[in-house]
Structures are given as structure tokens and as C-alpha cells.
PDB file of C-alpha atoms in Angstrom:
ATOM      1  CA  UNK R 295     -64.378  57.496   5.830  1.00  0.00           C
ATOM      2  CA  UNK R 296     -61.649  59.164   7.907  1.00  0.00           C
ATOM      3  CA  UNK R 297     -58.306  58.319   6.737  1.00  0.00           C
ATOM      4  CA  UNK R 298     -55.078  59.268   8.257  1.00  0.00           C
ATOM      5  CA  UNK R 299     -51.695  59.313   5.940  1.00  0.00           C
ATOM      6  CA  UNK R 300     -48.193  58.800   7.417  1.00  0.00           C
ATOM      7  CA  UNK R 301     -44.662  59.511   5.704  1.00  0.00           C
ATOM      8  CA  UNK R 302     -42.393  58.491   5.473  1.00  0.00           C
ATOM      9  CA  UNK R 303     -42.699  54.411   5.757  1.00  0.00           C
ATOM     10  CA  UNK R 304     -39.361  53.993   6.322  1.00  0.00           C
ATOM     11  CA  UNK R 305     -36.557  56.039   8.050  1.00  0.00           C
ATOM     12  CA  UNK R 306     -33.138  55.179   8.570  1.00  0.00           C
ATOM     13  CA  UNK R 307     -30.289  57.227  10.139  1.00  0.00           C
ATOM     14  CA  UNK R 308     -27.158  57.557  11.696  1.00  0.00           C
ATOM     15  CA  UNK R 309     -27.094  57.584  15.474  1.00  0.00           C
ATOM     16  CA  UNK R 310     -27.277  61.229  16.458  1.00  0.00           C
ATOM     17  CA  UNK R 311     -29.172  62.204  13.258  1.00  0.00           C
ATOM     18  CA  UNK R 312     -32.448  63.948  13.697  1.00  0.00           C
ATOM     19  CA  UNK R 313     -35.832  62.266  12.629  1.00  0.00           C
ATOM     20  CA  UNK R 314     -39.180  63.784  11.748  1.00  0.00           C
ATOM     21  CA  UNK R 315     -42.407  61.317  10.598  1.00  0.00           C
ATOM     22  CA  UNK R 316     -45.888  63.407   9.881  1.00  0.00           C
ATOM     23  CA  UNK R 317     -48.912  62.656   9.963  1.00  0.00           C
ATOM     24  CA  UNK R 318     -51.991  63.818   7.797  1.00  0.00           C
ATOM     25  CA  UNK R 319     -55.902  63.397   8.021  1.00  0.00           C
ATOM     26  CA  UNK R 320     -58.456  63.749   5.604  1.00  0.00           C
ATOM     27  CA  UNK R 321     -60.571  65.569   8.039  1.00  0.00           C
ATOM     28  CA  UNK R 322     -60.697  67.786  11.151  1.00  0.00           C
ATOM     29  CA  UNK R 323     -59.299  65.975  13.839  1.00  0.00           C
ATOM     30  CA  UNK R 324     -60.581  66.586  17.492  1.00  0.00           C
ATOM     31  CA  UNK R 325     -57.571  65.210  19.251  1.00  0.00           C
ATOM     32  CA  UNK R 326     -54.156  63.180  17.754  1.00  0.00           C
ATOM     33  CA  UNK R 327     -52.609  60.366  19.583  1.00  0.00           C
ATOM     34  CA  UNK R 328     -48.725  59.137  18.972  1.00  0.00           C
ATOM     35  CA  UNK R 329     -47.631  55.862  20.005  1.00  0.00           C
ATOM     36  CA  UNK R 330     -44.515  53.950  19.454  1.00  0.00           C
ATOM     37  CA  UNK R 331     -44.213  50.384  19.069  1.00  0.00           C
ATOM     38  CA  UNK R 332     -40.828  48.107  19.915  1.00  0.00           C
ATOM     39  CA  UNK R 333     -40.542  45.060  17.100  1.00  0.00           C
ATOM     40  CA  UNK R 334     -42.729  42.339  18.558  1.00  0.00           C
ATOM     41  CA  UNK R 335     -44.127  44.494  21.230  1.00  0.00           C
ATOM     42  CA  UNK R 336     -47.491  46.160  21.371  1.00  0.00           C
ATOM     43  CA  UNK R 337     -48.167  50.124  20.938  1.00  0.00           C
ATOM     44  CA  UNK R 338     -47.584  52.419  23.603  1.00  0.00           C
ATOM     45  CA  UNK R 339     -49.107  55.630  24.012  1.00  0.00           C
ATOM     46  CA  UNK R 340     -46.627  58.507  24.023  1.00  0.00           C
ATOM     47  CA  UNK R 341     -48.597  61.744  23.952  1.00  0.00           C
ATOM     48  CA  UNK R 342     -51.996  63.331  22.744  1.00  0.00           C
ATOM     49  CA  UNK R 343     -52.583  66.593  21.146  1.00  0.00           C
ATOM     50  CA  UNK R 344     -55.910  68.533  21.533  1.00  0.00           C
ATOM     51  CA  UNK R 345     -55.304  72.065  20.544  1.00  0.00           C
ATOM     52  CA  UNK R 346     -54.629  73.944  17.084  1.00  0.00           C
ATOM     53  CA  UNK R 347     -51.040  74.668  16.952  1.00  0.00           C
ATOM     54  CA  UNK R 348     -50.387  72.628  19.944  1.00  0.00           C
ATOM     55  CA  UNK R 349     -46.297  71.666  20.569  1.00  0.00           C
ATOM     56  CA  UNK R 350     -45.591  69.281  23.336  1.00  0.00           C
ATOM     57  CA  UNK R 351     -42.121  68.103  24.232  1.00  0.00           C
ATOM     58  CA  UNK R 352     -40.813  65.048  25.747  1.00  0.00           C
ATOM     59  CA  UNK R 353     -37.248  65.054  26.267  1.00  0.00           C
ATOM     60  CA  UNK R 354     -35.536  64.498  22.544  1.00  0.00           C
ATOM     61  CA  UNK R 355     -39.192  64.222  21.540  1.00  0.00           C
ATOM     62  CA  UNK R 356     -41.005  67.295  20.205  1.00  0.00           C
ATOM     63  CA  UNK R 357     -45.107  66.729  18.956  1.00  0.00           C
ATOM     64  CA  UNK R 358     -46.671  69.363  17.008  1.00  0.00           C
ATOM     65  CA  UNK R 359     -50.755  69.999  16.307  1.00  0.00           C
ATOM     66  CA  UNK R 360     -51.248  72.063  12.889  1.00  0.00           C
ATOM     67  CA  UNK R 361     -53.284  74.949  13.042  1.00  0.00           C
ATOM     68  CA  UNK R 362     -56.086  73.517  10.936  1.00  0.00           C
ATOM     69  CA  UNK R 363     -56.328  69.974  13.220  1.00  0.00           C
ATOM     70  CA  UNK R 364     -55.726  68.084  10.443  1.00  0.00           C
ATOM     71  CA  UNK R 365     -51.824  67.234  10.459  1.00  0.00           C
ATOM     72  CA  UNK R 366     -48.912  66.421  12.970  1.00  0.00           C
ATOM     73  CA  UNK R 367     -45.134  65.799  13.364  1.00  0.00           C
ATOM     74  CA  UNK R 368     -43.311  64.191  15.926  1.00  0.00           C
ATOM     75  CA  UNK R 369     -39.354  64.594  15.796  1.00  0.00           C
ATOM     76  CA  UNK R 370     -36.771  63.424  17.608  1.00  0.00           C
ATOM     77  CA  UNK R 371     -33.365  64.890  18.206  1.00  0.00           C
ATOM     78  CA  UNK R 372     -30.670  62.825  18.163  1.00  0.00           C
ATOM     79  CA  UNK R 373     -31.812  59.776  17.963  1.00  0.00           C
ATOM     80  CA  UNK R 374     -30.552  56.590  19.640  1.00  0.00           C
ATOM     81  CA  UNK R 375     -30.691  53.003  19.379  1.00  0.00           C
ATOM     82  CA  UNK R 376     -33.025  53.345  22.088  1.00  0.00           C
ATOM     83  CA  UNK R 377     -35.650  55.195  19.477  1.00  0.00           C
ATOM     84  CA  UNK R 378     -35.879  52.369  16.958  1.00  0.00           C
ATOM     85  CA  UNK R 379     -39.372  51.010  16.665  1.00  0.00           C
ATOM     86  CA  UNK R 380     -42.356  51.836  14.817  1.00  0.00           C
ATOM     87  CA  UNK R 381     -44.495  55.129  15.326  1.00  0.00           C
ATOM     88  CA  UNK R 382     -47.681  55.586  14.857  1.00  0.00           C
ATOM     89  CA  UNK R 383     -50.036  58.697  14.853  1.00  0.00           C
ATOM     90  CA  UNK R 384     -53.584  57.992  15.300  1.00  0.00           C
ATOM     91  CA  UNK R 385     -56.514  60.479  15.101  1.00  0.00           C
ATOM     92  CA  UNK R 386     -60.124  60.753  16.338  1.00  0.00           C
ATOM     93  CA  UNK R 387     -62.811  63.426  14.536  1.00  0.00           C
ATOM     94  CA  UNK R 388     -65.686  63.616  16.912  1.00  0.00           C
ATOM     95  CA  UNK R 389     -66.487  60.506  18.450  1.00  0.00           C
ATOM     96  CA  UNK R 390     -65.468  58.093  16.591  1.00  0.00           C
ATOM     97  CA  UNK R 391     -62.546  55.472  17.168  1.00  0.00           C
ATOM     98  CA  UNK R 392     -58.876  56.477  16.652  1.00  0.00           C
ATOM     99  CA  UNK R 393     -57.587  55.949  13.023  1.00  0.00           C
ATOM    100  CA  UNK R 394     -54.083  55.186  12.928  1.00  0.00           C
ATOM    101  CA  UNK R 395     -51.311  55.953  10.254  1.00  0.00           C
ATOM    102  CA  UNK R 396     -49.582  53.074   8.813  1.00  0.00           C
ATOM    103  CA  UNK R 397     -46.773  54.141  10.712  1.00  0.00           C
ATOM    104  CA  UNK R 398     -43.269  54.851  10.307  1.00  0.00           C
ATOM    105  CA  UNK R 399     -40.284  52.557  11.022  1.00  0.00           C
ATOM    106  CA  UNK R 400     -37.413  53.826  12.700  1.00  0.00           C
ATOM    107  CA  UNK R 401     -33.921  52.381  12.029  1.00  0.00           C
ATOM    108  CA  UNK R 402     -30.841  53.607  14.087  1.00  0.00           C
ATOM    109  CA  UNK R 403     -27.352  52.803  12.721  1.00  0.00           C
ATOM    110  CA  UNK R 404     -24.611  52.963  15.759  1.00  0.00           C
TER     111      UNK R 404
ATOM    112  CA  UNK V 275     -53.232  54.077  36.572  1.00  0.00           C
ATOM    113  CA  UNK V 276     -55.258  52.951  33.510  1.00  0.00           C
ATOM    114  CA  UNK V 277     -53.898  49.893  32.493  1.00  0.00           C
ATOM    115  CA  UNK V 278     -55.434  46.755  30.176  1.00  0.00           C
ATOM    116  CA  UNK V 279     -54.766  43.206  30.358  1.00  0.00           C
ATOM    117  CA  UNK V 280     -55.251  40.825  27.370  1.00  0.00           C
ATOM    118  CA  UNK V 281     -55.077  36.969  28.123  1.00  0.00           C
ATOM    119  CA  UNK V 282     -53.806  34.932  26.756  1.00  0.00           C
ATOM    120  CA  UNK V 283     -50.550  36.504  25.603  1.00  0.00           C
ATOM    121  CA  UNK V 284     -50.098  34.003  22.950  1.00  0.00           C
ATOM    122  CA  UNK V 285     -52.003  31.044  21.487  1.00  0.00           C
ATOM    123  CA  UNK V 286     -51.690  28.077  18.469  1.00  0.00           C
ATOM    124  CA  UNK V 287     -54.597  26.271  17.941  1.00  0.00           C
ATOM    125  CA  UNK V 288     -55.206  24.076  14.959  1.00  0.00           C
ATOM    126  CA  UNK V 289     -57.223  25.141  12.156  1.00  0.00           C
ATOM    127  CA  UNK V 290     -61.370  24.644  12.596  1.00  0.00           C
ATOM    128  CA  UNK V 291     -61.280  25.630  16.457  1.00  0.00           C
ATOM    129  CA  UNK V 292     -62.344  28.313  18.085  1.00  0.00           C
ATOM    130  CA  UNK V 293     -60.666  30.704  20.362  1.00  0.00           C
ATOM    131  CA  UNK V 294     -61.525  32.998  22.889  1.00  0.00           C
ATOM    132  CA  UNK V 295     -59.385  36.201  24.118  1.00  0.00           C
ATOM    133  CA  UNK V 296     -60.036  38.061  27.083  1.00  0.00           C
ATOM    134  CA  UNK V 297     -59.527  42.040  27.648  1.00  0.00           C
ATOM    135  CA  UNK V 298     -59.822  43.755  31.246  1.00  0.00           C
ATOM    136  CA  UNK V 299     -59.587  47.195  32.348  1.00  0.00           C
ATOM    137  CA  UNK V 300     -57.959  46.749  35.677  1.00  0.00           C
ATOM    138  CA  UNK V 301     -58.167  49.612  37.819  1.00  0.00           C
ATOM    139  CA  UNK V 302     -61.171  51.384  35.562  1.00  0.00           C
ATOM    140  CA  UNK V 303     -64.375  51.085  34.187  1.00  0.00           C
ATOM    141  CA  UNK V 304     -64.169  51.377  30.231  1.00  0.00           C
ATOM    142  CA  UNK V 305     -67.644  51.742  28.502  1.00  0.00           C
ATOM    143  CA  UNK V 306     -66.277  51.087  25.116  1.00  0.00           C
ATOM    144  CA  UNK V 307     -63.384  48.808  24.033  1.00  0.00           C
ATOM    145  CA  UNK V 308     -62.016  48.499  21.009  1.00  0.00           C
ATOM    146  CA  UNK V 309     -60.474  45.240  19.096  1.00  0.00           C
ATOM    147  CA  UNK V 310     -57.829  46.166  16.443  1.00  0.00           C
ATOM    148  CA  UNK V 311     -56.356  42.794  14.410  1.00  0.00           C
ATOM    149  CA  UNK V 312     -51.939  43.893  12.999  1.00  0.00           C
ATOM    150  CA  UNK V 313     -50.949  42.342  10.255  1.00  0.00           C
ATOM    151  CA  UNK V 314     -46.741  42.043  10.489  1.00  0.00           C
ATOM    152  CA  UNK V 315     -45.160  45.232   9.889  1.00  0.00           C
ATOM    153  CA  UNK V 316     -48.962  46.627   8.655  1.00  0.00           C
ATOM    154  CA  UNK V 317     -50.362  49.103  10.841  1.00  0.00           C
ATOM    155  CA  UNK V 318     -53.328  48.722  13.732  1.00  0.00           C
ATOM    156  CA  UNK V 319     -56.877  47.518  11.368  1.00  0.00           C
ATOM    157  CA  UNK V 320     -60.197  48.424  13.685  1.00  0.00           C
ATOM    158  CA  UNK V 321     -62.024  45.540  13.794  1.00  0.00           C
ATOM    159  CA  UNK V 322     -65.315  46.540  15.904  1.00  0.00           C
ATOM    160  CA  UNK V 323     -66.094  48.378  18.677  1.00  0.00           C
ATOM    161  CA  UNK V 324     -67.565  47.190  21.532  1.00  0.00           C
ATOM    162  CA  UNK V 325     -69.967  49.159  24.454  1.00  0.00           C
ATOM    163  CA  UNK V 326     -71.250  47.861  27.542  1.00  0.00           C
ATOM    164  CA  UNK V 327     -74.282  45.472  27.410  1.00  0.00           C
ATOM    165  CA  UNK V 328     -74.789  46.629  23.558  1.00  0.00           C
ATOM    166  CA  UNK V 329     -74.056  44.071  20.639  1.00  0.00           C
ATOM    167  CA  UNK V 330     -70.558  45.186  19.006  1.00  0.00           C
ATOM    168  CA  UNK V 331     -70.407  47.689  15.728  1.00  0.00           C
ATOM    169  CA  UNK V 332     -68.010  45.773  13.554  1.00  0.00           C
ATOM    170  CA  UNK V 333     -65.915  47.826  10.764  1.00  0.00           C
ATOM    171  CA  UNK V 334     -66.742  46.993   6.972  1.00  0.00           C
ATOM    172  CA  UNK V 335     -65.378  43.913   5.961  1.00  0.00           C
ATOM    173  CA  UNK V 336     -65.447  42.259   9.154  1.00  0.00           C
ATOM    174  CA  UNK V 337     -67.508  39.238   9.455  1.00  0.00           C
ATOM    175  CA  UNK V 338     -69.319  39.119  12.648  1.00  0.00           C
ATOM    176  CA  UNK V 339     -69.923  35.748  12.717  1.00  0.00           C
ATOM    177  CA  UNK V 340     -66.442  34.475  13.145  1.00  0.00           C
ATOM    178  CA  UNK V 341     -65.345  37.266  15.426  1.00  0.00           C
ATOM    179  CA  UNK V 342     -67.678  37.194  18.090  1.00  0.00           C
ATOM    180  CA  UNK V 343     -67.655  40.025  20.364  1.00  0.00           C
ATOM    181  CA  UNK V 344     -68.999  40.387  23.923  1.00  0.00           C
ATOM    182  CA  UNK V 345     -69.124  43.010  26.338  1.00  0.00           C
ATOM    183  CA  UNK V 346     -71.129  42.271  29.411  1.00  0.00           C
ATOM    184  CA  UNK V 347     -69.294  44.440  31.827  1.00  0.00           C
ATOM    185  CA  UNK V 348     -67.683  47.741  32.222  1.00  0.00           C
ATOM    186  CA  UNK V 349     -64.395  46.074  32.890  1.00  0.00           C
ATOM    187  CA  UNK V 350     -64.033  42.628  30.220  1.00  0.00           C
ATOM    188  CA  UNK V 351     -65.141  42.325  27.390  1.00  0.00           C
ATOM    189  CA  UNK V 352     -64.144  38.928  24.700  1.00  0.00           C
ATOM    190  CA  UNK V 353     -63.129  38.352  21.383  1.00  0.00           C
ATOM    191  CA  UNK V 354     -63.891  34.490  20.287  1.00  0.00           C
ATOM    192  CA  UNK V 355     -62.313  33.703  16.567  1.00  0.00           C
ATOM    193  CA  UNK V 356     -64.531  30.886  15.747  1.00  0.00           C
ATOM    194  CA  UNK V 357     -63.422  28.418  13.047  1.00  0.00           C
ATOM    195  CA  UNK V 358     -60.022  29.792  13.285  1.00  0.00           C
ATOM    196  CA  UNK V 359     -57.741  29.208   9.627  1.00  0.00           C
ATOM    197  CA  UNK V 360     -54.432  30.262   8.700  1.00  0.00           C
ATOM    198  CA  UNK V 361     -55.293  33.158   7.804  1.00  0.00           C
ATOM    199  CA  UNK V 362     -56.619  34.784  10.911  1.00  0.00           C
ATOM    200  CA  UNK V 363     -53.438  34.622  12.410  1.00  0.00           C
ATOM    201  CA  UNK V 364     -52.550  38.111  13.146  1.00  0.00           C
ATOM    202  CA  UNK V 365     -51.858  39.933  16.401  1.00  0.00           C
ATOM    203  CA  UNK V 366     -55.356  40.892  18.266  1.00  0.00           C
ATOM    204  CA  UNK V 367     -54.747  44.472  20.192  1.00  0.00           C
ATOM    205  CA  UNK V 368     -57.620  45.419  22.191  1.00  0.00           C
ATOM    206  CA  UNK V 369     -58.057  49.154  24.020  1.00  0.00           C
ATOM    207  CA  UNK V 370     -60.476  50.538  26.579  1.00  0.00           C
ATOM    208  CA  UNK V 371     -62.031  53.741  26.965  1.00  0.00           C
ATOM    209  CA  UNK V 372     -63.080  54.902  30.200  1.00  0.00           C
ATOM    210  CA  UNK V 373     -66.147  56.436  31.626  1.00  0.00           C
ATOM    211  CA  UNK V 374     -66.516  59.979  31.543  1.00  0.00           C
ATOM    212  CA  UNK V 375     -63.284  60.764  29.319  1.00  0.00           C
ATOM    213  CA  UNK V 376     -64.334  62.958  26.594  1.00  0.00           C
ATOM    214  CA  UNK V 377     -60.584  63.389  25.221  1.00  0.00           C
ATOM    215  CA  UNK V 378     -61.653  59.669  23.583  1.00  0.00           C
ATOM    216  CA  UNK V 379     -57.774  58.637  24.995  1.00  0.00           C
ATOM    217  CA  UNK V 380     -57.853  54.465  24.154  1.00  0.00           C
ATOM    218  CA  UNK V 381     -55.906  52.403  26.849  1.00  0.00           C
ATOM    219  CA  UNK V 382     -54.666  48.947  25.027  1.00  0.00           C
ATOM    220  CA  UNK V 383     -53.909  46.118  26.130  1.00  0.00           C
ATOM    221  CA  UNK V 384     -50.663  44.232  25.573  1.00  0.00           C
ATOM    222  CA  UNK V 385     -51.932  42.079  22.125  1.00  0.00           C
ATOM    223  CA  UNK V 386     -52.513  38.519  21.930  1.00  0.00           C
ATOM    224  CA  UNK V 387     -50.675  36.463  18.872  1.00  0.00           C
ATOM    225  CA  UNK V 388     -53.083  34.159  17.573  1.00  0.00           C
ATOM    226  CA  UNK V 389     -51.135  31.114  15.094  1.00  0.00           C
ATOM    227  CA  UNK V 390     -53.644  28.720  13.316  1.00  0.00           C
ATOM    228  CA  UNK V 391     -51.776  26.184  12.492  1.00  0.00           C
TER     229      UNK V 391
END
């Protein structure tokens, strides 16, 4: 079945560092979802990607499609404490349910 | 717009009962909903997936017998954990898909922390 890779697990930096986290499928993805998760909180949707090649920004954030729908980055710019959390990508290939990564966990040292 | 309830927030119940968790699209009509089960600090597991007045497609591994999954309108649908033990304590996420939306975006709901004691 579909499987969708995340790296790294684990990320810690220095306030004000940047911070990347990529995402890879095993197949061609129709759309891929990003959501970021607080410790003890539940995931909350951030952004979706559609197109091939697609780059969406959100503030700091900036959300890239690859060409061949099958991997994506999200990376902040200098991060904050605010960014810590958990982030997930999460992909869908035609109609079937989202597939999410197994994450990545942000740590932010002040 | 778009947003899904889960009730309760939390429960502890003691091993050998059962437990039932509600999910509601408030202010749209989902045709499918989805229940995920998180492990802590493991990522979002599919569990089944659920469509309007159809019985529930439940992911390999999954024992539909113990998570009983109903869906008789376009706007709840229930997950019951019957015979809860320890080790279905976990954090139960569900999400909602609306009508119509061929993008496939998933709505979830705020989680529900299930403890067996």
C-alpha cells in the first residue's frame, strides 16, 4: 500500500535557525496535506498542495509540491518557540484516505 | 467554517467496559469520516473509514469487532471500543470529509484520550 516517509524524526535548533522536514511517497500523490501538532494537542491543518511544483507560503512558512507529486518540504525561517510541535505531511493518491508521515518533532532552544 | 467536534474529550474507564465516542461535523455534511487511533509521540494510524448509511471499511489489522463503527448520518458518526484493556488506550482522532469536495481535504476533530485502567 501507499506509504509516505518523513525525515528527519527529530530536529532541534537554535531560536532563529532555519528548519526544513520532507516528505516522500511511494506513489503519485493527488494532493499533500501539512499539519502541525502542539504536545498534547490534536493536528491542525496548515496547508494543502495540489499542483506539480506547487510553492505556497505562509508567513516564515514556505510548502513546496515536487514536480513528480510524489515529495514535499515545508521550511520555516527563523524559527521560534512558537514553532515547536510536531509536523506532519499527509498524502492522498486518488481517492483514498490521507496517509500521514510519522512526522517530525520540532525543538526550539531560546 | 468546517469544524468537527469529538465528545468526550477525555475518558478512564476500567478494563472489560465498553466505550462510546462521538464525532460531529457541525456546520457541514461529511459523507465519509475517518477514525485514526496515535500512539504517544507515533504518528496518526487509520483505523477505518466510515460513509454514510454503509458499514465501515476497517484498515488491516483492525478488529472490527471491538471497534465498532457507525455512521447513520451525514453529520455523526460513533466509535464504541468494546471490552476496552490497557492496551487500547491511545488517543482516538476522528476527521470528516464533506460532500462534494473532490480535493479529499479531512476536517478532524479535536481527539478523545481513552485510559483503560
Amino acid at each position: 500500500g501507499q506509504q509516505v516517509m518523513q525525515i528527519p524524526q527529530y530536529q532541534h535548533v537554535q531560536e532563529g535557525e532555519d528548519f526544513t522536514t520532507y516528505c516522500n511517497s511511494s506513489t503519485t500523490l493527488s494532493n499533500i496535506q501539512w499539519y502541525k501538532q502542539r504536545p498534547g494537542g490534536h493536528p491542525v491543518f496548515l496547508i494543502q498542495l495540489v499542483k506539480s511544483g506547487e510553492v505556497k507560503k505562509q508567513k516564515r512558512l514556505t510548502f513546496q509540491f515536487g514536480e513528480a507529486k510524489k515529495n514535499s518540504s515545508l521550511h520555516i525561517t527563523a524559527t521560534q518557540t512558537t514553532d515547536v510541535g510536531t509536523y506532519f505531511c499527509a498524502g492522498r493518491s486518488g481517492n483514498t484516505p490521507l496517509v500521514f508521515g510519522k512526522g517530525t518533532r520540532l525543538s526550539v532552544i531560546a | 467554517g468546517a469544524v468537527v467536534s469529538q465528545h468526550p474529550s477525555r475518558v478512564i474507564c476500567k478494563s472489560g467496559t465498553s466505550v462510546k465516542i462521538e464525532c460531529r461535523s457541525l456546520d457541514f455534511q461529511a459523507t465519509t469520516m475517518f477514525w485514526y487511533r496515535q500512539f504517544p509521540k507515533q504518528s496518526l494510524m487509520l483505523m477505518a473509514t466510515s460513509n454514510e448509511g454503509s458499514k465501515a471499511t476497517y484498515e488491516q489489522g483492525v478488529e472490527k469487532d471491538k471497534f465498532l463503527i457507525n455512521h447513520a448520518s451525514l453529520t455523526l458518526s460513533t466509535l464504541t471500543v468494546t471490552s476496552a484493556h490497557p492496551e487500547d488506550s491511545s488517543f482516538y482522532i476522528c476527521s470528516a470529509r464533506g460532500q462534494g469536495d473532490t480535493l479529499g481535504t479531512q476536517y478532524f476533530g479535536p481527539g478523545t484520550r481513552l485510559t483503560v485502567l
